[in-house]
Short mmCIF file of C-alpha atoms and ligand atoms in Angstrom, two decimals:
data_model
loop_
_atom_site.label_atom_id
_atom_site.label_comp_id
_atom_site.label_asym_id
_atom_site.label_seq_id
_atom_site.Cartn_x
_atom_site.Cartn_y
_atom_site.Cartn_z
CA MET F 239 -75.31 -160.31 23.05
CA ALA F 240 -75.43 -156.93 20.53
CA GLU F 241 -77.38 -154.38 21.13
CA TRP F 242 -79.70 -152.87 18.42
CA SER F 243 -80.56 -148.99 17.96
CA THR F 244 -84.63 -148.78 18.41
CA THR F 245 -85.83 -151.22 15.57
CA TRP F 246 -89.24 -152.37 14.99
CA THR F 247 -90.14 -155.72 13.21
CA TRP F 248 -93.58 -156.35 10.99
CA PHE F 249 -93.48 -160.00 10.74
CA ASP F 250 -96.93 -162.30 10.46
CA GLY F 251 -99.09 -159.83 10.94
CA ALA F 252 -97.65 -158.10 14.12
CA TRP F 253 -95.07 -154.96 14.79
CA HIS F 254 -92.86 -156.62 17.09
CA GLU F 255 -90.11 -154.31 19.72
CA GLY F 256 -86.28 -155.40 19.31
CA ASN F 257 -85.03 -158.05 17.64
CA PRO F 258 -87.70 -160.88 17.62
CA PRO F 259 -87.04 -164.55 16.46
CA ILE F 260 -88.21 -164.61 12.83
CA MET F 261 -86.50 -167.73 12.22
CA GLY F 262 -85.73 -171.14 13.90
CA PRO F 263 -82.47 -173.93 13.00
CA ARG F 264 -84.57 -175.75 10.26
CA THR F 265 -85.06 -172.65 8.32
CA HIS F 266 -83.73 -172.66 5.29
CA ALA F 267 -82.77 -169.60 5.16
CA ALA F 268 -80.48 -169.90 7.89
CA TRP F 269 -78.97 -172.59 6.54
CA LEU F 270 -78.49 -172.21 3.33
CA GLY F 271 -78.96 -168.60 2.64
CA SER F 272 -82.03 -168.25 0.83
CA SER F 273 -82.98 -164.78 1.18
CA VAL F 274 -83.16 -161.26 -0.47
CA PHE F 275 -83.62 -157.56 1.24
CA ASP F 276 -83.50 -154.08 0.19
CA GLY F 277 -82.45 -151.17 1.83
CA ALA F 278 -84.32 -147.76 1.60
CA ARG F 279 -84.08 -144.49 3.92
CA ALA F 280 -86.76 -142.40 5.88
CA PHE F 281 -84.58 -139.24 6.97
CA GLU F 282 -85.76 -135.35 7.99
CA GLY F 283 -88.82 -136.69 7.52
CA VAL F 284 -88.73 -137.94 3.55
CA THR F 285 -88.39 -141.47 2.39
CA PRO F 286 -87.14 -141.06 -1.98
CA ASP F 287 -87.86 -143.93 -4.10
CA LEU F 288 -89.18 -145.88 -1.52
CA ASP F 289 -91.72 -147.72 -4.16
CA LEU F 290 -88.48 -148.70 -5.82
CA HIS F 291 -86.75 -150.38 -3.31
CA CYS F 292 -90.17 -152.23 -2.13
CA GLN F 293 -90.36 -153.38 -6.19
CA ARG F 294 -86.54 -154.40 -6.10
CA VAL F 295 -87.28 -156.67 -3.64
CA ASN F 296 -89.82 -157.85 -5.19
CA ASP F 297 -87.84 -159.24 -8.35
CA SER F 298 -84.83 -160.53 -5.93
CA ALA F 299 -87.35 -162.83 -4.75
CA VAL F 300 -88.57 -163.99 -7.57
CA ALA F 301 -85.04 -164.21 -8.90
CA LEU F 302 -83.62 -165.79 -5.72
CA GLY F 303 -86.71 -168.60 -6.65
CA LEU F 304 -88.74 -167.43 -3.74
CA LYS F 305 -92.32 -165.71 -4.01
CA ALA F 306 -93.01 -162.11 -4.06
CA THR F 307 -96.28 -162.04 -1.51
CA LYS F 308 -96.29 -158.22 -0.17
CA SER F 309 -97.17 -155.78 -3.06
CA VAL F 310 -95.42 -152.49 -3.47
CA GLY F 311 -98.81 -150.55 -1.78
CA GLU F 312 -98.58 -152.78 0.90
CA MET F 313 -95.33 -152.33 1.67
CA MET F 314 -95.03 -148.80 1.87
CA GLU F 315 -98.12 -148.40 3.30
CA LEU F 316 -96.96 -150.92 6.18
CA THR F 317 -93.18 -148.66 6.31
CA SER F 318 -95.50 -145.00 6.65
CA GLU F 319 -97.18 -147.16 9.48
CA GLY F 320 -93.90 -148.08 11.55
CA LEU F 321 -92.39 -144.68 10.92
CA GLY F 322 -94.97 -143.25 13.21
CA LYS F 323 -93.56 -145.47 16.25
CA PHE F 324 -89.90 -143.29 15.71
CA GLY F 325 -89.73 -139.66 16.74
CA PRO F 326 -90.46 -137.17 13.64
CA GLY F 327 -87.52 -136.68 11.24
CA THR F 328 -85.09 -139.89 12.80
CA PRO F 329 -82.63 -141.61 10.39
CA VAL F 330 -84.22 -145.27 9.37
CA TYR F 331 -82.97 -147.68 7.85
CA ILE F 332 -86.20 -149.44 6.11
CA LYS F 333 -85.76 -153.59 5.04
CA PRO F 334 -87.93 -155.61 3.82
CA MET F 335 -86.73 -159.38 3.68
CA TYR F 336 -87.90 -162.55 2.21
CA TRP F 337 -86.32 -166.13 2.88
CA ALA F 338 -87.47 -169.49 2.36
CA GLU F 339 -89.01 -171.08 5.63
CA GLY F 340 -88.80 -174.52 4.26
CA ASP F 341 -86.79 -177.38 2.23
CA GLY F 342 -87.32 -177.72 -1.49
CA ILE F 343 -85.70 -179.02 -4.58
CA GLY F 344 -82.76 -181.36 -3.77
CA THR F 345 -83.16 -179.64 -0.24
CA ILE F 346 -80.87 -177.59 -0.93
CA ALA F 347 -83.27 -174.97 -2.93
CA GLY F 348 -85.65 -173.43 -0.58
CA ASP F 349 -89.28 -174.16 -1.13
CA PRO F 350 -91.18 -170.73 -2.61
CA GLU F 351 -94.05 -171.57 -1.58
CA THR F 352 -93.29 -171.41 2.33
CA THR F 353 -91.31 -167.74 1.84
CA ARG F 354 -92.10 -165.42 4.75
CA PHE F 355 -91.69 -161.64 4.62
CA CYS F 356 -90.38 -159.46 7.20
CA LEU F 357 -90.41 -155.41 7.56
CA CYS F 358 -87.46 -154.33 9.47
CA LEU F 359 -86.64 -150.42 10.54
CA PHE F 360 -83.90 -149.57 12.58
CA GLU F 361 -82.94 -146.41 13.69
CA ALA F 362 -79.11 -145.35 11.80
CA ALA F 363 -77.81 -142.07 11.46
CA ILE F 364 -76.96 -140.94 7.56
CA ALA F 365 -73.78 -139.89 7.21
CA PRO F 366 -73.18 -136.54 7.81
CA LYS F 367 -72.24 -133.91 4.81
CA ASP F 368 -68.59 -133.77 5.75
CA ALA F 369 -68.16 -137.26 5.54
CA SER F 370 -65.11 -138.97 3.40
CA MET F 371 -63.87 -142.04 2.83
CA SER F 372 -60.60 -143.95 1.77
CA VAL F 373 -60.24 -146.49 -0.79
CA THR F 374 -57.84 -149.37 -2.14
CA LEU F 375 -57.89 -151.56 -4.19
CA SER F 376 -59.20 -154.92 -3.49
CA PRO F 377 -57.31 -158.45 -4.34
CA PHE F 378 -61.19 -160.12 -4.28
CA ARG F 379 -63.98 -159.63 -7.38
CA ARG F 380 -67.47 -159.38 -7.79
CA PRO F 381 -68.46 -162.73 -9.42
CA THR F 382 -70.63 -163.15 -12.49
CA MET F 383 -74.25 -164.38 -13.33
CA GLU F 384 -72.70 -167.69 -13.75
CA CYS F 385 -71.06 -168.07 -10.03
CA MET F 386 -74.13 -166.21 -7.94
CA PRO F 387 -77.08 -164.70 -8.17
CA VAL F 388 -76.10 -161.62 -8.99
CA ASN F 389 -79.35 -160.39 -10.36
CA ALA F 390 -81.21 -160.63 -6.59
CA LYS F 391 -80.24 -158.04 -3.60
CA ALA F 392 -79.46 -161.55 -2.06
CA GLY F 393 -77.88 -161.64 1.55
CA CYS F 394 -75.61 -164.80 -0.21
CA LEU F 395 -73.72 -161.76 -1.90
CA TYR F 396 -72.70 -160.67 1.41
CA PRO F 397 -69.89 -162.27 2.48
CA ASN F 398 -67.69 -161.82 0.11
CA ASN F 399 -68.29 -157.84 0.31
CA ALA F 400 -67.63 -158.24 4.06
CA ARG F 401 -64.01 -159.83 3.38
CA ALA F 402 -63.55 -157.40 0.95
CA ILE F 403 -64.21 -154.61 3.56
CA VAL F 404 -62.44 -156.14 6.27
CA GLU F 405 -59.18 -156.59 4.23
CA ALA F 406 -58.87 -153.26 3.04
CA LYS F 407 -59.66 -152.20 6.99
CA ALA F 408 -56.67 -154.09 7.64
CA ARG F 409 -54.89 -152.25 5.74
CA GLY F 410 -55.86 -148.98 7.01
CA PHE F 411 -58.26 -147.94 4.20
CA ASP F 412 -62.88 -147.59 4.77
CA ASN F 413 -63.73 -149.11 1.96
CA ALA F 414 -62.19 -150.73 -2.10
CA ILE F 415 -63.11 -150.54 -5.10
CA VAL F 416 -63.93 -154.17 -6.66
CA LEU F 417 -63.54 -155.18 -9.97
CA ASP F 418 -65.72 -157.49 -11.91
CA MET F 419 -64.17 -160.84 -13.29
CA LEU F 420 -62.31 -159.23 -16.58
CA GLY F 421 -60.56 -156.80 -14.23
CA ASN F 422 -62.68 -153.47 -15.20
CA VAL F 423 -64.06 -151.22 -11.76
CA ALA F 424 -67.26 -152.92 -10.67
CA GLU F 425 -68.44 -150.63 -7.26
CA LEU F 426 -67.56 -150.72 -3.98
CA THR F 427 -68.11 -153.19 -1.05
CA THR F 428 -71.11 -151.32 0.31
CA SER F 429 -72.15 -148.49 -2.87
CA ASN F 430 -71.89 -147.78 -6.92
CA VAL F 431 -68.43 -145.80 -7.64
CA PHE F 432 -68.39 -142.39 -9.79
CA MET F 433 -65.08 -140.50 -10.76
CA ALA F 434 -64.96 -137.10 -12.56
CA LYS F 435 -62.40 -135.94 -14.96
CA ASP F 436 -61.67 -132.97 -16.59
CA GLY F 437 -65.30 -131.93 -16.23
CA VAL F 438 -66.89 -135.04 -17.29
CA VAL F 439 -68.71 -137.44 -14.96
CA HIS F 440 -67.57 -141.68 -15.81
CA THR F 441 -69.55 -144.57 -14.19
CA PRO F 442 -69.23 -148.90 -14.82
CA ALA F 443 -71.75 -149.42 -16.94
CA PRO F 444 -74.02 -151.95 -15.52
CA ASN F 445 -72.97 -155.80 -16.88
CA GLY F 446 -74.45 -157.23 -14.47
CA THR F 447 -71.83 -158.15 -12.20
CA PHE F 448 -72.60 -155.39 -9.70
CA LEU F 449 -76.03 -153.67 -8.40
CA ASN F 450 -77.04 -150.85 -10.79
CA GLY F 451 -78.34 -149.01 -7.40
CA ILE F 452 -81.63 -147.39 -7.30
CA THR F 453 -79.43 -144.57 -5.85
CA ARG F 454 -76.86 -144.67 -8.68
CA GLN F 455 -79.78 -144.51 -11.11
CA ARG F 456 -80.73 -141.13 -9.16
CA ILE F 457 -77.57 -139.19 -8.96
CA ILE F 458 -76.69 -139.94 -12.69
CA GLY F 459 -80.37 -138.40 -14.03
CA LEU F 460 -80.14 -135.48 -11.60
CA LEU F 461 -76.68 -134.96 -12.74
CA ARG F 462 -77.94 -134.85 -16.28
CA LYS F 463 -80.77 -133.05 -16.05
CA SER F 464 -78.50 -129.97 -14.68
CA GLY F 465 -76.30 -129.81 -17.64
CA VAL F 466 -73.49 -132.55 -15.91
CA GLU F 467 -72.29 -134.71 -18.58
CA VAL F 468 -72.93 -138.27 -17.10
CA VAL F 469 -70.47 -141.37 -19.08
CA GLU F 470 -71.79 -145.18 -18.34
CA ARG F 471 -68.74 -147.12 -19.61
CA THR F 472 -66.01 -149.48 -18.64
CA LEU F 473 -63.82 -147.84 -16.52
CA SER F 474 -59.96 -149.52 -14.96
CA TYR F 475 -58.69 -149.13 -11.83
CA ARG F 476 -56.24 -146.65 -13.09
CA GLU F 477 -58.49 -144.06 -14.24
CA PHE F 478 -59.63 -143.80 -10.66
CA GLN F 479 -56.36 -143.58 -9.74
CA GLU F 480 -56.14 -140.79 -11.42
CA ALA F 481 -59.50 -139.12 -11.23
CA ASP F 482 -59.83 -135.44 -10.58
CA GLU F 483 -62.98 -136.73 -8.33
CA ILE F 484 -64.21 -140.07 -6.40
CA PHE F 485 -67.57 -140.06 -5.00
CA SER F 486 -69.90 -142.81 -4.24
CA THR F 487 -73.56 -143.58 -4.42
CA GLY F 488 -76.00 -145.50 -2.11
CA ASN F 489 -78.98 -145.56 -0.66
CA TYR F 490 -77.80 -145.69 3.03
CA ASN F 491 -75.61 -142.76 2.83
CA LYS F 492 -76.31 -141.23 -0.20
CA VAL F 493 -73.29 -139.34 -1.31
CA VAL F 494 -70.14 -139.78 0.11
CA PRO F 495 -66.68 -138.56 -1.39
CA ILE F 496 -63.44 -140.40 -1.75
CA ASN F 497 -60.60 -138.63 0.28
CA ARG F 498 -57.87 -141.25 -0.78
CA ILE F 499 -57.33 -143.56 -3.40
CA GLU F 500 -54.07 -145.57 -2.25
CA THR F 501 -51.30 -143.54 -1.25
CA ARG F 502 -52.80 -140.67 -3.16
CA ASP F 503 -55.33 -137.70 -1.36
CA LEU F 504 -58.33 -136.16 -2.71
CA GLN F 505 -60.39 -133.29 -2.07
CA PRO F 506 -63.71 -133.51 -1.87
CA GLY F 507 -65.03 -132.63 -5.06
CA PRO F 508 -67.75 -130.20 -6.71
CA PHE F 509 -69.76 -132.93 -8.54
CA ALA F 510 -69.83 -135.05 -4.95
CA ALA F 511 -71.27 -131.86 -3.88
CA ARG F 512 -73.54 -130.95 -6.07
CA ALA F 513 -74.89 -134.49 -6.45
CA ARG F 514 -75.59 -134.04 -2.87
CA GLU F 515 -77.35 -131.09 -3.19
CA LEU F 516 -79.27 -132.70 -6.33
CA TYR F 517 -80.43 -135.22 -4.10
CA TRP F 518 -81.84 -133.40 -0.87
CA GLU F 519 -83.34 -131.53 -3.43
CA PHE F 520 -85.38 -134.06 -5.33
CA ALA F 521 -86.10 -136.25 -2.13
CA HIS F 522 -87.68 -133.24 -0.02
CA GLY F 523 -89.34 -131.55 -3.36
N1 PMP U 155 -73.57 -152.23 -4.35
C1 PMP U 155 -73.42 -152.76 -3.24
C2 PMP U 155 -72.71 -153.81 -3.31
C3 PMP U 155 -74.92 -152.21 -2.04
O1 PMP U 155 -74.93 -153.16 -1.03
C4 PMP U 155 -75.66 -151.37 -2.27
C5 PMP U 155 -76.30 -150.71 -0.94
N2 PMP U 155 -77.72 -151.25 -1.36
C6 PMP U 155 -75.69 -150.11 -3.27
C7 PMP U 155 -74.44 -150.69 -4.47
C8 PMP U 155 -76.25 -149.03 -3.55
O2 PMP U 155 -77.61 -149.32 -4.47
P1 PMP U 155 -78.62 -148.30 -3.93
O3 PMP U 155 -78.38 -147.18 -4.43
O4 PMP U 155 -79.96 -148.81 -4.63
O5 PMP U 155 -79.11 -148.97 -2.30
#
């Protein structure tokens, strides 16, 4: 059996500790993957952009053909209540989820009228300030909207990301740069990706194939406000291989520099450090 860090889940009107059963063998989501989720963070007593993450899970639900049954305000109140069960300052992953319980059209669609909700909070350390990771080019690609529901943060998108990170780890890398179907850089398997060249920061322009991360958008705004030029455009893998600096952004660990791309070592650079510093200032502000 898996071991769980301290976990509290609001489900069916009550808080449950540990890993309560929320699905059965007839649950549509357990069978056919009709689930969406979002991930926000509590750390050092703050929950930056929690409202945006709650709004996004509602948007994801609708995009996947489910019903958004909880308001952003209700989710935020529940989060605040649930965080009270953890020690002050505990780093917590905040995961609201929706899924279909019953079968819908053609059985393969979930029935939106049976949408269920839970809010799962669990203790999860955030990467330390000096963390960094290596990346390689993934042989796998991000799907387009024609292939997968990329407009939702849906569980069904993650087995593709999972095989990409597993393949990268097997070759000795921590993560992988994943291209879109046109061969341009999309993101990492778990977060968005930025690079710097000659004093300018660049990141792939959202083209619908990857998550336009809430942390990504926040960091772009903070860097620009501080006077840094940030360009969102089409980027090739080669540009990353020749970059002065590469870093990732995502809710889980916020900003993490890349220390190696293929065989080329990189130093954690000043833009990643600045982005992290600005994010922490914003989070505590
Ligand atoms: N891409 C993927 C595949 C992710 O799983 C995440 C984490 N949610 C991100 C990007 C970053 O998005 P955000 O900043 O909204 O967490």
